[in-house]
């Protein structure tokens, strides 16, 4: 049973489309973990609970997507956890491929917008430039073997979540942090092509101005693994392998 962790924030009725999309396209047995910030979030009242008996609600003890996802990780118990966007209606068909890649021994499987077969459309110009430049330079200038460093949509193994301590607390920065730390620990990382469209429903939680300094911190961390041969520290991981 794979845990599909979905952070939500005022998604409204659209959440049912997302759940149905995943259910329709994913053959691997799974359950949904819906992570939310506040009890009045209209997303919760629109979920058709009778259709998803394995669905579990997880309330964020703090606020923001990073803390919601970290709480979801702590309450998941599957060997594989996929963080899936709360507005994604086009990538349910790659979930089984991500699971197969993990079963082949990969601890992180990235849903990559920038590899062959992937795409990113409708993205605001500044955001598009920043994520493309950061991802491409990390790919070419470091030992990180994937082309999309910043996408929050990816699969993590239980081993990865149990070993790596997530220091991030804002935005979706947990994702690049886990990636660069897993790379430093020589964990196996792979990617599968994914599509990305700018959301047209609900409210985006992406705040690039507030989060860019944290992204940059982990960007430098990724480079230093290759260029400075930096080793994992006790403050960055839960336990050494």
Tab-separated table of C-alpha atoms in Angstrom:
chain	number	residue	atom	x	y	z
A	1	UNK	CA	0.000	0.000	0.000
A	2	UNK	CA	1.631	3.225	-1.208
A	3	UNK	CA	0.908	6.453	0.667
A	4	UNK	CA	-0.129	9.314	-1.625
A	5	UNK	CA	0.402	12.478	0.413
A	6	UNK	CA	-1.542	15.487	-0.875
A	7	UNK	CA	-1.113	18.907	0.779
A	8	UNK	CA	-4.266	20.995	0.266
A	9	UNK	CA	-5.173	24.626	0.768
A	10	UNK	CA	-8.609	25.849	-0.302
A	11	UNK	CA	-8.825	23.391	-3.186
A	12	UNK	CA	-12.620	23.191	-2.886
A	13	UNK	CA	-14.489	20.760	-5.149
A	14	UNK	CA	-11.397	20.251	-7.312
A	15	UNK	CA	-9.992	17.788	-4.767
A	16	UNK	CA	-12.465	15.133	-5.940
A	17	UNK	CA	-11.205	15.448	-9.502
A	18	UNK	CA	-7.650	14.902	-8.309
A	19	UNK	CA	-8.530	11.872	-6.183
A	20	UNK	CA	-10.579	10.363	-9.009
A	21	UNK	CA	-7.758	11.007	-11.475
A	22	UNK	CA	-5.251	9.139	-9.316
A	23	UNK	CA	-7.667	6.305	-8.548
A	24	UNK	CA	-8.407	5.879	-12.250
A	25	UNK	CA	-4.784	5.874	-13.414
A	26	UNK	CA	-2.847	4.152	-10.601
A	27	UNK	CA	-2.935	0.369	-10.372
A	28	UNK	CA	-0.604	0.028	-7.385
A	29	UNK	CA	-2.599	-0.296	-4.121
A	30	UNK	CA	-2.568	3.048	-2.357
A	31	UNK	CA	-4.179	5.228	0.276
A	32	UNK	CA	-4.585	8.990	0.410
A	33	UNK	CA	-3.149	11.202	3.146
A	34	UNK	CA	-4.772	14.636	2.911
A	35	UNK	CA	-2.710	17.221	4.795
A	36	UNK	CA	-4.508	20.466	5.628
A	37	UNK	CA	-3.833	23.604	7.668
A	38	UNK	CA	-7.156	24.546	9.255
A	39	UNK	CA	-10.477	22.879	10.062
A	40	UNK	CA	-12.520	25.385	8.036
A	41	UNK	CA	-10.702	24.599	4.793
A	42	UNK	CA	-13.563	24.050	2.287
A	43	UNK	CA	-11.566	21.228	0.696
A	44	UNK	CA	-12.537	18.919	3.552
A	45	UNK	CA	-16.294	19.229	3.138
A	46	UNK	CA	-16.141	18.427	-0.555
A	47	UNK	CA	-14.195	15.178	-0.282
A	48	UNK	CA	-16.374	12.183	-1.208
A	49	UNK	CA	-15.151	10.052	1.678
A	50	UNK	CA	-17.300	7.036	0.814
A	51	UNK	CA	-15.363	6.567	-2.424
A	52	UNK	CA	-11.993	6.438	-0.679
A	53	UNK	CA	-12.174	4.231	2.419
A	54	UNK	CA	-8.403	4.340	2.882
A	55	UNK	CA	-8.282	8.142	2.967
A	56	UNK	CA	-6.800	9.726	6.090
A	57	UNK	CA	-6.976	13.393	7.134
A	58	UNK	CA	-3.845	14.868	8.718
A	59	UNK	CA	-3.980	18.307	10.295
A	60	UNK	CA	-0.886	20.457	10.120
A	61	UNK	CA	0.169	21.396	13.692
A	62	UNK	CA	1.667	24.604	12.252
A	63	UNK	CA	0.974	26.331	8.922
A	64	UNK	CA	2.284	26.159	5.378
A	65	UNK	CA	2.942	23.373	2.882
A	66	UNK	CA	6.349	22.348	4.211
A	67	UNK	CA	5.085	21.730	7.744
A	68	UNK	CA	1.979	19.973	6.398
A	69	UNK	CA	4.096	17.600	4.332
A	70	UNK	CA	6.497	16.936	7.203
A	71	UNK	CA	3.519	16.011	9.404
A	72	UNK	CA	2.270	13.758	6.618
A	73	UNK	CA	5.645	12.028	6.475
A	74	UNK	CA	5.601	11.464	10.229
A	75	UNK	CA	2.148	9.852	10.098
A	76	UNK	CA	2.731	7.723	7.003
A	77	UNK	CA	3.817	4.118	7.433
A	78	UNK	CA	4.273	2.903	3.875
A	79	UNK	CA	7.664	1.881	2.493
A	80	UNK	CA	7.055	4.400	-0.303
A	81	UNK	CA	5.482	7.857	-0.046
A	82	UNK	CA	4.536	10.027	-3.010
A	83	UNK	CA	3.925	13.743	-2.506
A	84	UNK	CA	1.326	14.688	-5.119
A	85	UNK	CA	0.129	18.220	-5.984
A	86	UNK	CA	-3.396	19.064	-4.883
A	87	UNK	CA	-4.320	20.444	-8.307
A	88	UNK	CA	-2.646	17.909	-10.653
A	89	UNK	CA	-4.992	16.269	-13.161
A	90	UNK	CA	-2.407	15.109	-15.717
A	91	UNK	CA	0.240	12.974	-13.998
A	92	UNK	CA	-1.677	10.106	-12.441
A	93	UNK	CA	-0.432	7.881	-15.243
A	94	UNK	CA	3.216	8.121	-14.117
A	95	UNK	CA	2.660	7.018	-10.518
A	96	UNK	CA	3.064	3.303	-11.236
A	97	UNK	CA	6.290	4.043	-13.130
A	98	UNK	CA	7.591	5.948	-10.103
A	99	UNK	CA	6.793	2.961	-7.882
A	100	UNK	CA	8.548	0.571	-10.269
A	101	UNK	CA	11.633	2.793	-10.234
A	102	UNK	CA	11.635	2.757	-6.426
A	103	UNK	CA	11.260	-1.023	-6.425
A	104	UNK	CA	14.381	-1.144	-8.592
A	105	UNK	CA	16.291	0.362	-5.665
A	106	UNK	CA	15.843	4.130	-5.916
A	107	UNK	CA	15.213	6.105	-2.726
A	108	UNK	CA	13.967	9.227	-4.509
A	109	UNK	CA	12.086	9.249	-7.791
A	110	UNK	CA	11.688	12.723	-9.250
A	111	UNK	CA	8.740	13.698	-11.429
A	112	UNK	CA	10.881	15.644	-13.861
A	113	UNK	CA	9.595	18.496	-16.009
A	114	UNK	CA	12.952	19.043	-17.687
A	115	UNK	CA	13.930	15.616	-18.995
A	116	UNK	CA	12.915	14.260	-22.391
A	117	UNK	CA	9.151	13.717	-22.368
A	118	UNK	CA	8.518	16.252	-19.601
A	119	UNK	CA	7.168	19.790	-19.901
A	120	UNK	CA	6.357	22.950	-17.946
A	121	UNK	CA	3.693	25.219	-19.434
A	122	UNK	CA	1.997	28.411	-18.318
A	123	UNK	CA	4.570	29.161	-15.643
A	124	UNK	CA	5.183	32.844	-14.723
A	125	UNK	CA	8.379	34.045	-16.416
A	126	UNK	CA	10.470	34.803	-13.314
A	127	UNK	CA	9.586	31.504	-11.663
A	128	UNK	CA	10.289	29.612	-14.899
A	129	UNK	CA	13.731	31.187	-15.318
A	130	UNK	CA	14.732	30.551	-11.699
A	131	UNK	CA	13.701	26.893	-11.532
A	132	UNK	CA	15.153	26.077	-14.951
A	133	UNK	CA	18.500	27.729	-14.247
A	134	UNK	CA	18.796	26.208	-10.770
A	135	UNK	CA	17.870	22.724	-11.951
A	136	UNK	CA	20.063	22.719	-15.045
A	137	UNK	CA	23.143	24.070	-13.264
A	138	UNK	CA	22.787	21.539	-10.439
A	139	UNK	CA	22.505	18.768	-13.029
A	140	UNK	CA	25.569	19.868	-15.004
A	141	UNK	CA	27.749	21.185	-12.160
A	142	UNK	CA	27.078	18.607	-9.438
A	143	UNK	CA	26.713	14.851	-9.052
A	144	UNK	CA	22.916	15.105	-8.723
A	145	UNK	CA	21.651	12.777	-11.480
A	146	UNK	CA	18.260	14.390	-12.213
A	147	UNK	CA	17.264	17.433	-14.226
A	148	UNK	CA	14.513	18.815	-11.983
A	149	UNK	CA	15.736	19.759	-8.523
A	150	UNK	CA	12.852	21.906	-7.345
A	151	UNK	CA	9.628	20.054	-8.184
A	152	UNK	CA	7.829	19.084	-4.965
A	153	UNK	CA	6.120	16.167	-6.739
A	154	UNK	CA	8.243	13.086	-6.082
A	155	UNK	CA	8.493	9.710	-4.394
A	156	UNK	CA	10.526	9.003	-1.250
A	157	UNK	CA	11.483	5.688	0.304
A	158	UNK	CA	10.960	4.968	3.978
A	159	UNK	CA	14.747	4.631	4.295
A	160	UNK	CA	15.188	8.172	2.968
A	161	UNK	CA	12.586	9.617	5.344
A	162	UNK	CA	13.967	7.762	8.368
A	163	UNK	CA	17.586	8.782	7.801
A	164	UNK	CA	17.370	12.371	6.594
A	165	UNK	CA	16.399	15.146	8.990
A	166	UNK	CA	14.305	17.823	7.267
A	167	UNK	CA	15.467	21.229	8.469
A	168	UNK	CA	13.323	23.276	6.076
A	169	UNK	CA	10.127	24.841	7.373
A	170	UNK	CA	8.873	26.973	4.483
A	171	UNK	CA	7.299	26.312	1.126
A	172	UNK	CA	8.261	23.212	-0.809
A	173	UNK	CA	11.937	23.528	0.077
A	174	UNK	CA	11.847	20.133	1.839
A	175	UNK	CA	12.017	18.620	-1.646
A	176	UNK	CA	15.345	20.041	-2.801
A	177	UNK	CA	16.727	19.491	0.721
A	178	UNK	CA	15.916	15.777	0.659
A	179	UNK	CA	17.353	15.530	-2.849
A	180	UNK	CA	20.728	17.120	-2.104
A	181	UNK	CA	21.114	15.286	1.205
A	182	UNK	CA	20.218	11.937	-0.371
A	183	UNK	CA	22.828	12.610	-3.036
A	184	UNK	CA	25.455	13.358	-0.384
A	185	UNK	CA	24.559	10.083	1.330
A	186	UNK	CA	24.992	8.229	-1.981
A	187	UNK	CA	21.379	7.126	-2.076
A	188	UNK	CA	19.953	6.097	-5.423
A	189	UNK	CA	17.973	8.773	-7.279
A	190	UNK	CA	16.059	8.510	-10.553
A	191	UNK	CA	13.556	10.508	-12.593
A	192	UNK	CA	10.536	9.949	-14.794
A	193	UNK	CA	9.078	12.519	-17.193
A	194	UNK	CA	6.186	14.602	-15.888
A	195	UNK	CA	3.980	17.399	-17.214
A	196	UNK	CA	3.302	20.661	-15.407
A	197	UNK	CA	0.586	23.238	-16.039
A	198	UNK	CA	-0.018	26.452	-14.125
A	199	UNK	CA	-3.011	25.887	-11.863
A	200	UNK	CA	-6.339	27.477	-12.826
A	201	UNK	CA	-8.303	26.361	-9.754
A	202	UNK	CA	-7.779	26.934	-6.051
A	203	UNK	CA	-5.049	29.144	-4.639
A	204	UNK	CA	-1.346	28.636	-5.213
A	205	UNK	CA	0.834	28.475	-2.100
A	206	UNK	CA	4.025	29.190	-4.033
A	207	UNK	CA	5.784	32.310	-2.677
A	208	UNK	CA	9.081	32.515	-4.479
A	209	UNK	CA	10.197	35.796	-2.891
A	210	UNK	CA	9.883	34.406	0.636
A	211	UNK	CA	11.467	31.047	-0.112
A	212	UNK	CA	14.309	31.810	-2.513
A	213	UNK	CA	16.970	32.162	0.200
A	214	UNK	CA	16.174	28.674	1.516
A	215	UNK	CA	16.224	27.180	-1.975
A	216	UNK	CA	19.607	28.857	-2.527
A	217	UNK	CA	20.974	27.374	0.703
A	218	UNK	CA	20.226	23.845	-0.474
A	219	UNK	CA	21.408	24.677	-3.993
A	220	UNK	CA	24.832	25.526	-2.549
A	221	UNK	CA	24.674	22.368	-0.423
A	222	UNK	CA	24.206	20.334	-3.592
A	223	UNK	CA	27.171	21.993	-5.296
A	224	UNK	CA	29.438	21.624	-2.257
A	225	UNK	CA	28.945	17.858	-2.239
A	226	UNK	CA	30.717	17.664	-5.585
A	227	UNK	CA	33.079	20.634	-5.485
A	228	UNK	CA	34.169	20.606	-1.838
A	229	UNK	CA	33.625	16.886	-1.173
A	230	UNK	CA	31.577	17.872	1.875
A	231	UNK	CA	30.419	15.084	4.186
A	232	UNK	CA	27.031	14.704	5.909
A	233	UNK	CA	26.920	16.276	9.363
A	234	UNK	CA	25.089	15.027	12.436
A	235	UNK	CA	22.845	18.099	12.371
A	236	UNK	CA	21.644	17.310	8.866
A	237	UNK	CA	20.649	13.676	9.264
A	238	UNK	CA	18.760	11.624	11.818
A	239	UNK	CA	21.296	8.835	11.843
A	240	UNK	CA	24.294	7.814	9.826
A	241	UNK	CA	23.978	4.852	7.504
